[in-house]
Amino acid sequence: METAAMDREGDGAVMKDDVSVLGDCLMRLRKRRGWSIAETARRGGLSTSMLWKVENGQTTLTHGKLAQLAKGLEVPIGDLFAPPELAVRKGGRRVVNRAGTAPTIDCGGNLHHFLATEIASKHYFPCLIEVNAEGDGSDAEPHGGEEFAYVMSGRVRLHCEGYSPVIMEVGDSVYFDASLGHRYVSVDGPARMLCVYSHPEHARQDEATEHERHSRAMQLLRGGPDPALLAEDATPARRSGARS
């Protein structure tokens, strides 16, 4: 299948048909909110010119940038690829994806096939990843929520912030805080993984921002106390007999 041209700021590629899907969905979501391109770009942390190119099918974004944009639009990342007639259907509880029909993005050599995009308001987002990327993981990206990955074929090296790289083989799985920068790299040929992402709004409610979530994760990795528990301990106790 023919691929679209890549843009330097986006640093990603998307299958030609899916460029239009992403652009159309983005424009529809933006107009539904009554936002200009400039306002949407500001909320999504992108340049106005980049957002214009995405809407017009000239480029796409990395997975991290897509997650960032979805957060700015206040929607799950899967809604950026939902068909027009189903994008606002929140009552649907089942969807069947036929082989080869999932919206597909090439993120730095790894093909992300987004599944179950027709159901809105999901708590979790499944994605089939074909791992072809090489490198040392220096281009690792974080995003909100948590992530689970299961190796279906081949061998994958996971680079995850705060940890040494680990090689995963068929049947191996991993679960981690996605606010840590991470990257899947091929070891000795193509590999396939099933990944499931949680929506950031279903993460712990005691962590108001992704920055706080990342800081908490890094402090725990260094063996420090849990900031959330320290905050609870610092809350003044009610005096005995005080009225509620």
Coordinates of C-alpha atoms in Angstrom, one line a residue:
M1 CA 0.0 0.0 0.0
E2 CA 1.3 3.5 -0.8
T3 CA 2.4 5.6 2.1
A4 CA 2.0 9.3 2.6
A5 CA 4.9 11.7 2.6
M6 CA 6.5 12.3 6.0
D7 CA 6.9 15.7 7.7
R8 CA 10.0 16.5 9.8
E9 CA 8.0 17.9 12.8
G10 CA 5.6 15.0 12.7
D11 CA 8.4 12.4 12.3
G12 CA 5.8 9.7 11.4
A13 CA 4.1 8.2 8.4
V14 CA 0.6 6.9 7.9
M15 CA -1.0 4.8 5.3
K16 CA -2.5 7.0 2.6
D17 CA -6.2 6.2 3.3
D18 CA -5.6 6.8 7.0
V19 CA -4.2 10.2 6.5
S20 CA -7.6 11.4 5.3
V21 CA -9.3 9.6 8.2
L22 CA -7.1 11.3 10.8
G23 CA -7.5 14.7 9.1
D24 CA -11.2 14.5 8.8
C25 CA -11.7 13.3 12.4
L26 CA -9.4 16.1 13.7
M27 CA -11.3 18.7 11.7
R28 CA -14.7 17.3 12.9
L29 CA -13.7 17.2 16.6
R30 CA -12.2 20.7 16.4
K31 CA -15.3 22.3 14.7
R32 CA -17.6 20.5 17.2
R33 CA -15.9 22.5 19.9
G34 CA -15.9 25.7 18.0
W35 CA -12.1 26.0 18.1
S36 CA -9.8 27.6 15.5
I37 CA -6.8 25.7 14.2
A38 CA -4.6 28.0 16.3
E39 CA -6.6 27.3 19.5
T40 CA -6.5 23.6 18.8
A41 CA -2.8 23.7 18.1
R42 CA -2.2 25.5 21.4
R43 CA -4.2 23.0 23.4
G44 CA -2.5 20.1 21.7
G45 CA 1.0 21.5 22.0
L46 CA 1.6 21.7 18.3
S47 CA 2.4 24.4 15.8
T48 CA -0.4 25.9 13.8
S49 CA 1.3 24.9 10.5
M50 CA 1.7 21.3 11.7
L51 CA -2.0 21.0 12.7
W52 CA -3.0 22.4 9.3
K53 CA -0.9 19.8 7.5
V54 CA -2.5 17.0 9.5
E55 CA -6.0 18.2 8.8
N56 CA -5.2 18.4 5.1
G57 CA -3.7 14.9 4.9
Q58 CA -0.2 16.1 4.3
T59 CA 1.4 14.4 7.3
T60 CA 0.7 12.7 10.6
L61 CA 2.2 12.6 14.1
T62 CA 4.2 10.1 16.2
H63 CA 2.2 8.1 18.8
G64 CA 3.4 10.5 21.5
K65 CA 2.2 13.5 19.6
L66 CA -1.1 11.9 18.8
A67 CA -1.7 11.2 22.5
Q68 CA -0.8 14.8 23.3
L69 CA -3.2 16.1 20.7
A70 CA -6.0 13.7 21.9
K71 CA -5.5 15.0 25.4
G72 CA -5.8 18.6 24.2
L73 CA -9.0 17.7 22.4
E74 CA -10.2 15.9 25.5
V75 CA -10.9 12.6 23.7
P76 CA -9.3 9.1 23.7
I77 CA -6.6 8.6 21.0
G78 CA -8.8 6.1 19.2
D79 CA -11.4 8.8 18.5
L80 CA -8.9 10.5 16.1
F81 CA -9.5 7.6 13.7
A82 CA -13.2 6.9 14.3
P83 CA -15.5 6.8 11.2
P84 CA -17.8 9.8 10.9
E85 CA -21.0 8.0 11.5
L86 CA -19.7 6.3 14.6
A87 CA -17.5 9.0 16.1
V88 CA -20.3 10.1 18.5
R89 CA -21.9 6.7 19.1
K90 CA -21.2 6.2 22.8
G91 CA -23.7 3.4 23.4
G92 CA -22.0 0.8 21.3
R93 CA -20.7 -2.1 23.4
R94 CA -19.2 -4.4 20.7
V95 CA -17.2 -4.1 17.6
V96 CA -15.6 -6.7 15.3
N97 CA -12.4 -5.6 13.5
R98 CA -11.7 -7.6 10.3
A99 CA -8.1 -8.4 9.4
G100 CA -6.4 -5.6 7.5
T101 CA -9.1 -2.9 8.2
A102 CA -7.6 -1.1 11.2
P103 CA -6.3 2.5 10.8
T104 CA -2.5 2.2 10.6
I105 CA 0.3 4.6 11.5
D106 CA 4.0 4.2 10.9
C107 CA 5.7 5.6 14.0
G108 CA 9.5 5.6 13.4
G109 CA 9.4 2.2 11.7
N110 CA 6.8 0.5 14.0
L111 CA 3.4 0.1 12.4
H112 CA 0.6 0.8 14.9
H113 CA -2.8 -0.8 13.9
F114 CA -5.4 0.9 16.1
L115 CA -8.3 -1.5 17.0
A116 CA -11.9 -1.0 18.1
T117 CA -11.9 2.7 17.1
E118 CA -15.6 2.6 16.4
I119 CA -16.5 2.5 20.1
A120 CA -16.3 5.8 21.9
S121 CA -15.7 6.4 25.6
K122 CA -13.5 3.3 26.1
H123 CA -11.4 2.8 29.1
Y124 CA -8.7 0.9 27.2
F125 CA -7.3 1.0 23.7
P126 CA -5.9 -2.1 22.0
C127 CA -3.3 -1.7 19.3
L128 CA -1.4 -4.3 17.2
I129 CA 2.2 -3.2 16.7
E130 CA 4.5 -4.5 14.0
V131 CA 8.0 -3.8 15.4
N132 CA 10.6 -3.1 12.7
A133 CA 12.4 -0.1 14.3
E134 CA 16.1 -0.2 15.1
G135 CA 18.2 2.0 17.4
D136 CA 19.2 2.6 21.0
G137 CA 15.9 3.9 22.3
S138 CA 17.1 7.5 22.4
D139 CA 13.8 8.5 20.7
A140 CA 11.7 7.1 23.5
E141 CA 8.4 8.9 24.1
P142 CA 6.0 9.1 27.1
H143 CA 2.3 9.4 27.0
G144 CA -0.5 9.4 29.6
G145 CA -2.0 6.4 31.3
E146 CA -0.6 2.9 31.6
E147 CA 0.5 0.3 29.0
F148 CA 0.4 -3.5 28.7
A149 CA 2.3 -5.3 25.9
Y150 CA 2.4 -9.0 24.9
V151 CA 4.9 -10.4 22.3
M152 CA 3.2 -12.5 19.7
S153 CA 6.1 -13.2 17.4
G154 CA 9.8 -12.3 17.1
R155 CA 12.0 -10.7 19.7
V156 CA 11.7 -7.1 21.0
R157 CA 13.9 -4.9 23.1
L158 CA 12.0 -2.5 25.4
H159 CA 13.7 0.7 26.3
C160 CA 12.0 2.2 29.3
E161 CA 13.1 5.3 31.3
G162 CA 14.6 4.4 34.6
Y163 CA 15.2 0.8 33.7
S164 CA 17.9 -1.1 31.7
P165 CA 16.8 -2.3 28.3
V166 CA 15.2 -5.8 28.3
I167 CA 14.7 -8.3 25.5
M168 CA 11.3 -9.9 25.3
E169 CA 10.4 -13.0 23.4
V170 CA 7.2 -14.8 22.3
G171 CA 4.9 -15.1 25.3
D172 CA 6.6 -12.4 27.4
S173 CA 4.6 -9.4 28.5
V174 CA 5.2 -6.2 30.3
Y175 CA 3.0 -3.6 32.2
F176 CA 4.3 -0.1 33.0
D177 CA 3.6 3.5 33.7
A178 CA 3.4 5.1 30.3
S179 CA 4.5 8.5 31.6
L180 CA 8.0 6.9 31.5
G181 CA 9.6 7.4 28.1
H182 CA 9.5 4.1 26.2
R183 CA 10.3 2.6 22.9
Y184 CA 10.0 -0.9 21.3
V185 CA 12.9 -1.9 19.0
S186 CA 13.4 -5.0 16.8
V187 CA 16.2 -7.4 17.9
D188 CA 16.8 -9.6 14.9
G189 CA 13.9 -9.1 12.5
P190 CA 10.2 -8.1 12.5
A191 CA 8.1 -8.8 15.6
R192 CA 4.5 -8.4 16.5
M193 CA 3.0 -7.2 19.8
L194 CA -0.4 -6.7 21.2
C195 CA -0.5 -3.5 23.3
V196 CA -3.3 -2.1 25.4
Y197 CA -3.3 1.5 26.6
S198 CA -5.4 2.9 29.4
H199 CA -7.0 6.3 29.0
P200 CA -5.1 8.9 31.1
E201 CA -8.4 10.0 32.8
H202 CA -8.6 6.6 34.4
A203 CA -5.2 6.9 36.0
R204 CA -4.8 7.6 39.7
Q205 CA -6.8 10.6 40.6
D206 CA -4.3 11.8 43.2
E207 CA -1.9 12.8 40.4
A208 CA -3.2 15.9 38.8
T209 CA -0.8 16.2 36.0
E210 CA 1.4 14.0 33.8
H211 CA 4.4 15.8 35.2
E212 CA 3.4 14.9 38.7
R213 CA 2.8 11.3 37.6
H214 CA 6.2 11.1 36.0
S215 CA 7.9 12.6 39.1
R216 CA 6.2 10.1 41.3
A217 CA 7.2 7.2 39.1
M218 CA 10.9 8.3 39.1
Q219 CA 10.9 8.9 42.8
L220 CA 9.6 5.4 43.4
L221 CA 12.2 4.0 41.0
R222 CA 14.9 5.6 43.1
G223 CA 13.6 3.9 46.2
G224 CA 12.1 7.1 47.7
P225 CA 8.8 7.3 49.5
D226 CA 5.5 7.6 47.6
P227 CA 4.6 11.3 47.3
A228 CA 0.9 10.5 47.2
L229 CA 1.2 8.7 50.6
L230 CA 3.3 11.6 52.0
A231 CA 0.5 14.0 51.0
E232 CA -2.0 11.9 52.8
D233 CA 0.1 11.8 55.9
A234 CA 0.5 15.6 55.8
T235 CA -3.3 16.1 55.8
P236 CA -4.2 17.5 59.3
A237 CA -6.1 14.9 61.3
R238 CA -9.5 15.9 62.6
R239 CA -9.7 16.5 66.3
S240 CA -11.6 13.8 68.1
G241 CA -15.1 14.9 68.7
A242 CA -15.1 17.4 65.9
R243 CA -18.2 17.7 63.9
S244 CA -18.1 16.2 60.4

